[in-house]
Amino acid sequence: MRVDPGTYGAILLGALFSASLSGVFSVQCIIYFKNYPTDRKDLKAFVLFVWCLELIHTGLVWASIWDSFIANFGNIGHVEYIPSTIALSVVLTAALTFLTHCLFAYRIYHLSQRNAYLTILVLILALGRLASASASGGLMIRLRSYPAFRHHFLWLFSMGLGLSCAVDILITLSLFYLLRQKRRQSIMLHSIIDSLILYAFEIGSLTSAATVASMLCWVILDNSLIFLGLHFVVGKLYANSLLATLNARNKLRQVHSTALDLMHLNLPHITNTTIAYVSPVRGNEH
């Protein structure tokens, strides 16, 4: 099946939107380093590493746009060609997704009182997503053709996106269940836990919706590049959800402090167990 040149603009629109989200992510990184100077060095290094990957991803996306719209302007046959930059952007999207899933797996591990089985399940599915996307990227570089890649490896790319959705759903449901359990343990913290539950659903729904949309376009619209424009955005959404999770801690602490003031209580021991999934260990904690 030949690619419809009329859908070529979808990758340009996707690149523009992903660049906007890249700017949002950079602002979030600046806010993080400003507001959380006492976070552990390994967490700061983790954020810096994700930032570097995100910037490289943006560079690859726009390098592919240059190749498609400038270097090969007017070359209709080039619409079916897969540049190496596109293939590498697929791998980096999977890497950003994997790192985000790892952070949430860490939160689940602590919220669930160190339930290794649930955490390992999340990590196995996340690794499957990373492996399938990495294989897809390598095969794209080898085949260099969207029709050829679709004909032989439609299942592989679909599996990667499907696994990503599965991990999102598992994480969201796990956080919902674990936070509901915490909610029953303290009437005073109902408001903050309700906020955490809503926050978990919002993040999981946003990333899942984008991934599902990309997968449906890939499977159903077999002569279209709309899936690729959406795929450019997927990695940015995961990266932004990661930083939004880290940056939400101060707001949640303020809500918690307000609740304590209103009830004239002093319960510092509740803080770590309640907002575990958004409050990494600080540098001076063990």
CSV table of C-alpha atoms in Angstrom, one decimal:
chain,number,residue,atom,x,y,z
A,1,MET,CA,0.0,0.0,0.0
A,2,ARG,CA,1.5,3.3,-1.1
A,3,VAL,CA,1.6,6.3,1.3
A,4,ASP,CA,-0.9,9.1,0.6
A,5,PRO,CA,1.1,12.3,0.0
A,6,GLY,CA,-1.9,14.2,1.3
A,7,THR,CA,-1.1,13.1,4.8
A,8,TYR,CA,2.5,14.2,4.7
A,9,GLY,CA,1.6,17.4,6.5
A,10,ALA,CA,0.6,15.4,9.6
A,11,ILE,CA,4.3,14.9,10.5
A,12,LEU,CA,4.9,18.6,10.2
A,13,LEU,CA,1.9,19.4,12.5
A,14,GLY,CA,3.1,16.7,14.9
A,15,ALA,CA,6.6,18.2,14.9
A,16,LEU,CA,5.3,21.6,15.7
A,17,PHE,CA,3.1,20.4,18.6
A,18,SER,CA,6.0,18.2,19.9
A,19,ALA,CA,8.3,21.3,19.8
A,20,SER,CA,5.8,23.2,21.9
A,21,LEU,CA,5.7,20.4,24.4
A,22,SER,CA,9.4,20.3,24.4
A,23,GLY,CA,9.4,23.9,25.5
A,24,VAL,CA,7.0,23.1,28.3
A,25,PHE,CA,9.2,20.3,29.4
A,26,SER,CA,12.3,22.6,29.5
A,27,VAL,CA,10.4,25.1,31.7
A,28,GLN,CA,9.3,22.2,34.0
A,29,CYS,CA,13.0,21.1,34.3
A,30,ILE,CA,14.0,24.7,35.3
A,31,ILE,CA,11.2,24.8,37.8
A,32,TYR,CA,12.3,21.5,39.2
A,33,PHE,CA,15.9,22.4,39.7
A,34,LYS,CA,14.9,25.8,41.3
A,35,ASN,CA,12.3,24.4,43.7
A,36,TYR,CA,13.9,21.1,44.8
A,37,PRO,CA,17.6,21.9,45.4
A,38,THR,CA,17.8,19.3,48.2
A,39,ASP,CA,16.6,16.3,46.2
A,40,ARG,CA,19.1,13.4,46.0
A,41,LYS,CA,21.8,13.8,43.4
A,42,ASP,CA,20.8,10.6,41.6
A,43,LEU,CA,17.3,12.0,41.1
A,44,LYS,CA,18.7,15.2,39.8
A,45,ALA,CA,20.9,13.3,37.4
A,46,PHE,CA,17.9,11.2,36.3
A,47,VAL,CA,16.0,14.4,35.5
A,48,LEU,CA,19.0,15.8,33.6
A,49,PHE,CA,19.4,12.6,31.7
A,50,VAL,CA,15.7,12.7,30.7
A,51,TRP,CA,16.1,16.3,29.7
A,52,CYS,CA,19.0,15.5,27.4
A,53,LEU,CA,17.1,12.6,25.8
A,54,GLU,CA,14.1,14.9,25.2
A,55,LEU,CA,16.2,17.5,23.5
A,56,ILE,CA,17.9,14.9,21.3
A,57,HIS,CA,14.4,13.6,20.4
A,58,THR,CA,13.4,17.1,19.4
A,59,GLY,CA,16.5,17.5,17.3
A,60,LEU,CA,15.8,14.2,15.5
A,61,VAL,CA,12.2,15.1,14.8
A,62,TRP,CA,13.2,18.4,13.2
A,63,ALA,CA,16.1,16.8,11.3
A,64,SER,CA,13.6,14.5,9.8
A,65,ILE,CA,11.4,17.5,8.9
A,66,TRP,CA,14.3,19.2,7.2
A,67,ASP,CA,15.0,16.0,5.2
A,68,SER,CA,11.4,15.6,4.2
A,69,PHE,CA,10.3,19.2,3.5
A,70,ILE,CA,13.6,21.0,2.6
A,71,ALA,CA,16.2,18.6,1.3
A,72,ASN,CA,13.6,16.6,-0.7
A,73,PHE,CA,11.1,19.4,-1.5
A,74,GLY,CA,8.9,18.3,-4.4
A,75,ASN,CA,10.1,14.7,-4.4
A,76,ILE,CA,6.8,12.8,-4.0
A,77,GLY,CA,8.5,9.5,-4.0
A,78,HIS,CA,10.4,10.5,-0.8
A,79,VAL,CA,7.1,10.3,1.2
A,80,GLU,CA,7.6,6.5,1.6
A,81,TYR,CA,11.2,6.8,2.6
A,82,ILE,CA,12.1,6.3,6.3
A,83,PRO,CA,15.0,8.6,7.4
A,84,SER,CA,17.3,7.4,10.1
A,85,THR,CA,16.2,10.3,12.2
A,86,ILE,CA,12.6,9.1,12.2
A,87,ALA,CA,13.7,5.6,13.2
A,88,LEU,CA,15.9,6.9,16.0
A,89,SER,CA,13.1,9.2,17.3
A,90,VAL,CA,10.9,6.0,17.6
A,91,VAL,CA,13.6,4.5,19.9
A,92,LEU,CA,14.0,7.7,22.0
A,93,THR,CA,10.2,7.9,22.4
A,94,ALA,CA,10.3,4.4,23.8
A,95,ALA,CA,13.2,5.4,26.1
A,96,LEU,CA,11.3,8.4,27.5
A,97,THR,CA,8.3,6.2,28.0
A,98,PHE,CA,10.3,3.5,29.8
A,99,LEU,CA,11.9,6.0,32.1
A,100,THR,CA,8.5,7.5,33.0
A,101,HIS,CA,7.1,4.0,33.7
A,102,CYS,CA,10.1,3.3,35.9
A,103,LEU,CA,9.5,6.3,38.0
A,104,PHE,CA,5.8,5.3,38.5
A,105,ALA,CA,6.9,1.7,39.2
A,106,TYR,CA,9.1,3.1,42.0
A,107,ARG,CA,6.1,5.0,43.5
A,108,ILE,CA,4.0,1.9,43.3
A,109,TYR,CA,6.7,-0.1,45.0
A,110,HIS,CA,6.7,2.2,48.0
A,111,LEU,CA,3.0,2.8,48.2
A,112,SER,CA,2.4,-1.0,48.1
A,113,GLN,CA,4.7,-1.6,51.1
A,114,ARG,CA,7.4,-2.9,48.7
A,115,ASN,CA,5.2,-5.3,46.7
A,116,ALA,CA,7.9,-6.7,44.4
A,117,TYR,CA,5.4,-8.7,42.3
A,118,LEU,CA,3.4,-5.8,41.1
A,119,THR,CA,6.5,-3.7,40.5
A,120,ILE,CA,8.2,-6.4,38.5
A,121,LEU,CA,5.1,-6.9,36.4
A,122,VAL,CA,5.1,-3.2,35.5
A,123,LEU,CA,8.8,-3.3,34.7
A,124,ILE,CA,8.5,-6.4,32.5
A,125,LEU,CA,5.8,-4.8,30.4
A,126,ALA,CA,7.7,-1.6,30.2
A,127,LEU,CA,10.8,-3.5,29.1
A,128,GLY,CA,8.7,-5.3,26.5
A,129,ARG,CA,7.6,-1.9,25.2
A,130,LEU,CA,11.2,-0.6,25.0
A,131,ALA,CA,12.4,-3.8,23.3
A,132,SER,CA,9.7,-3.8,20.6
A,133,ALA,CA,10.2,-0.1,19.8
A,134,SER,CA,14.0,-0.6,19.6
A,135,ALA,CA,13.5,-3.5,17.3
A,136,SER,CA,11.1,-1.4,15.2
A,137,GLY,CA,13.6,1.4,15.0
A,138,GLY,CA,16.3,-1.0,13.8
A,139,LEU,CA,14.1,-2.5,11.2
A,140,MET,CA,13.0,0.9,9.9
A,141,ILE,CA,16.7,1.8,9.3
A,142,ARG,CA,17.2,-1.5,7.5
A,143,LEU,CA,14.0,-1.4,5.3
A,144,ARG,CA,13.9,2.4,4.7
A,145,SER,CA,10.3,2.1,3.5
A,146,TYR,CA,7.0,2.6,5.3
A,147,PRO,CA,5.0,0.2,3.0
A,148,ALA,CA,7.7,-2.5,3.5
A,149,PHE,CA,7.9,-2.0,7.2
A,150,ARG,CA,4.1,-2.1,7.5
A,151,HIS,CA,3.8,-5.2,5.4
A,152,HIS,CA,6.3,-7.2,7.4
A,153,PHE,CA,6.2,-5.7,10.9
A,154,LEU,CA,2.8,-4.2,11.4
A,155,TRP,CA,2.5,-6.5,14.5
A,156,LEU,CA,5.8,-5.4,16.1
A,157,PHE,CA,5.1,-1.7,16.1
A,158,SER,CA,1.5,-2.3,17.2
A,159,MET,CA,2.7,-4.5,20.0
A,160,GLY,CA,5.0,-1.7,21.3
A,161,LEU,CA,2.2,0.8,21.4
A,162,GLY,CA,-0.2,-1.8,22.9
A,163,LEU,CA,2.3,-2.6,25.7
A,164,SER,CA,2.6,1.1,26.4
A,165,CYS,CA,-1.1,1.4,26.9
A,166,ALA,CA,-1.2,-1.7,29.1
A,167,VAL,CA,1.5,-0.3,31.4
A,168,ASP,CA,-0.4,3.0,31.6
A,169,ILE,CA,-3.6,1.2,32.6
A,170,LEU,CA,-1.8,-1.0,35.1
A,171,ILE,CA,-0.1,1.9,36.7
A,172,THR,CA,-3.3,4.0,36.9
A,173,LEU,CA,-5.3,1.2,38.4
A,174,SER,CA,-2.6,0.3,40.8
A,175,LEU,CA,-2.3,3.9,42.1
A,176,PHE,CA,-6.0,4.1,42.3
A,177,TYR,CA,-6.3,1.0,44.4
A,178,LEU,CA,-3.3,1.8,46.6
A,179,LEU,CA,-4.4,5.4,47.2
A,180,ARG,CA,-7.9,4.3,48.1
A,181,GLN,CA,-6.4,2.0,50.7
A,182,LYS,CA,-4.5,4.9,52.1
A,183,ARG,CA,-7.7,7.0,52.1
A,184,ARG,CA,-9.4,4.5,54.4
A,185,GLN,CA,-6.6,4.9,56.9
A,186,SER,CA,-7.0,8.6,57.5
A,187,ILE,CA,-10.2,10.7,57.3
A,188,MET,CA,-8.1,13.9,57.6
A,189,LEU,CA,-6.2,13.2,54.4
A,190,HIS,CA,-9.3,12.5,52.2
A,191,SER,CA,-8.9,15.7,50.2
A,192,ILE,CA,-5.2,15.3,49.4
A,193,ILE,CA,-5.6,11.6,48.5
A,194,ASP,CA,-8.6,12.5,46.3
A,195,SER,CA,-6.3,15.0,44.5
A,196,LEU,CA,-3.7,12.3,44.1
A,197,ILE,CA,-6.2,9.8,42.6
A,198,LEU,CA,-7.5,12.4,40.2
A,199,TYR,CA,-4.0,13.4,39.3
A,200,ALA,CA,-3.1,9.8,38.6
A,201,PHE,CA,-6.1,9.3,36.3
A,202,GLU,CA,-5.4,12.5,34.4
A,203,ILE,CA,-1.8,11.6,33.7
A,204,GLY,CA,-2.7,8.0,32.7
A,205,SER,CA,-5.6,9.0,30.6
A,206,LEU,CA,-3.6,11.6,28.6
A,207,THR,CA,-0.7,9.4,27.7
A,208,SER,CA,-2.9,6.4,27.0
A,209,ALA,CA,-5.2,8.4,24.8
A,210,ALA,CA,-2.3,9.7,22.7
A,211,THR,CA,-0.8,6.2,22.4
A,212,VAL,CA,-4.1,4.6,21.5
A,213,ALA,CA,-4.8,7.3,18.9
A,214,SER,CA,-1.3,6.7,17.3
A,215,MET,CA,-1.9,2.9,17.3
A,216,LEU,CA,-5.3,3.2,15.7
A,217,CYS,CA,-4.0,5.4,13.0
A,218,TRP,CA,-1.2,3.0,12.4
A,219,VAL,CA,-3.4,0.0,12.1
A,220,ILE,CA,-6.5,1.4,10.4
A,221,LEU,CA,-5.1,4.2,8.1
A,222,ASP,CA,-2.6,2.0,6.3
A,223,ASN,CA,-1.7,4.6,3.7
A,224,SER,CA,-1.3,7.5,6.1
A,225,LEU,CA,1.5,9.1,8.1
A,226,ILE,CA,-0.9,10.6,10.7
A,227,PHE,CA,0.3,7.9,13.2
A,228,LEU,CA,3.8,9.3,13.0
A,229,GLY,CA,2.7,12.9,13.7
A,230,LEU,CA,0.9,11.6,16.8
A,231,HIS,CA,3.9,9.4,17.7
A,232,PHE,CA,6.1,12.5,17.8
A,233,VAL,CA,3.9,13.9,20.6
A,234,VAL,CA,3.7,10.7,22.6
A,235,GLY,CA,7.2,10.9,24.0
A,236,LYS,CA,6.8,14.5,25.0
A,237,LEU,CA,3.6,13.7,26.9
A,238,TYR,CA,5.4,11.0,28.9
A,239,ALA,CA,8.4,13.3,29.6
A,240,ASN,CA,6.1,16.1,30.8
A,241,SER,CA,4.0,13.7,33.0
A,242,LEU,CA,7.3,12.7,34.6
A,243,LEU,CA,8.3,16.2,35.5
A,244,ALA,CA,4.7,17.2,36.4
A,245,THR,CA,4.7,14.4,38.9
A,246,LEU,CA,7.9,15.6,40.5
A,247,ASN,CA,7.0,19.3,40.5
A,248,ALA,CA,3.6,18.6,42.1
A,249,ARG,CA,5.1,17.8,45.5
A,250,ASN,CA,5.3,21.3,46.8
A,251,LYS,CA,1.6,21.9,46.0
A,252,LEU,CA,0.6,18.6,47.7
A,253,ARG,CA,2.6,19.5,50.8
A,254,GLN,CA,0.9,22.9,50.9
A,255,VAL,CA,-2.5,21.2,50.8
A,256,HIS,CA,-1.4,18.8,53.5
A,257,SER,CA,-0.1,21.6,55.7
A,258,THR,CA,-3.4,23.5,55.2
A,259,ALA,CA,-5.4,20.5,56.3
A,260,LEU,CA,-3.2,20.1,59.4
A,261,ASP,CA,-3.6,23.8,60.3
A,262,LEU,CA,-7.4,23.6,59.9
A,263,MET,CA,-7.6,20.6,62.2
A,264,HIS,CA,-4.9,21.9,64.6
A,265,LEU,CA,-3.0,18.7,64.4
A,266,ASN,CA,0.6,17.9,64.0
A,267,LEU,CA,1.0,14.5,62.2
A,268,PRO,CA,4.4,14.7,60.3
A,269,HIS,CA,4.6,10.9,60.2
A,270,ILE,CA,1.8,10.7,57.7
A,271,THR,CA,3.6,12.7,55.0
A,272,ASN,CA,5.9,10.1,53.6
A,273,THR,CA,3.2,7.3,53.4
A,274,THR,CA,0.6,9.5,51.9
A,275,ILE,CA,2.4,11.3,49.1
A,276,ALA,CA,4.9,8.5,48.5
A,277,TYR,CA,4.4,8.4,44.8
A,278,VAL,CA,5.1,12.0,44.3
A,279,SER,CA,7.8,12.6,46.9
A,280,PRO,CA,11.2,11.0,46.2
A,281,VAL,CA,13.6,10.6,49.1
A,282,ARG,CA,15.6,13.8,49.7
A,283,GLY,CA,19.3,13.9,50.0
A,284,ASN,CA,19.4,14.0,53.7
A,285,GLU,CA,16.9,11.1,54.1
A,286,HIS,CA,17.6,7.4,54.3
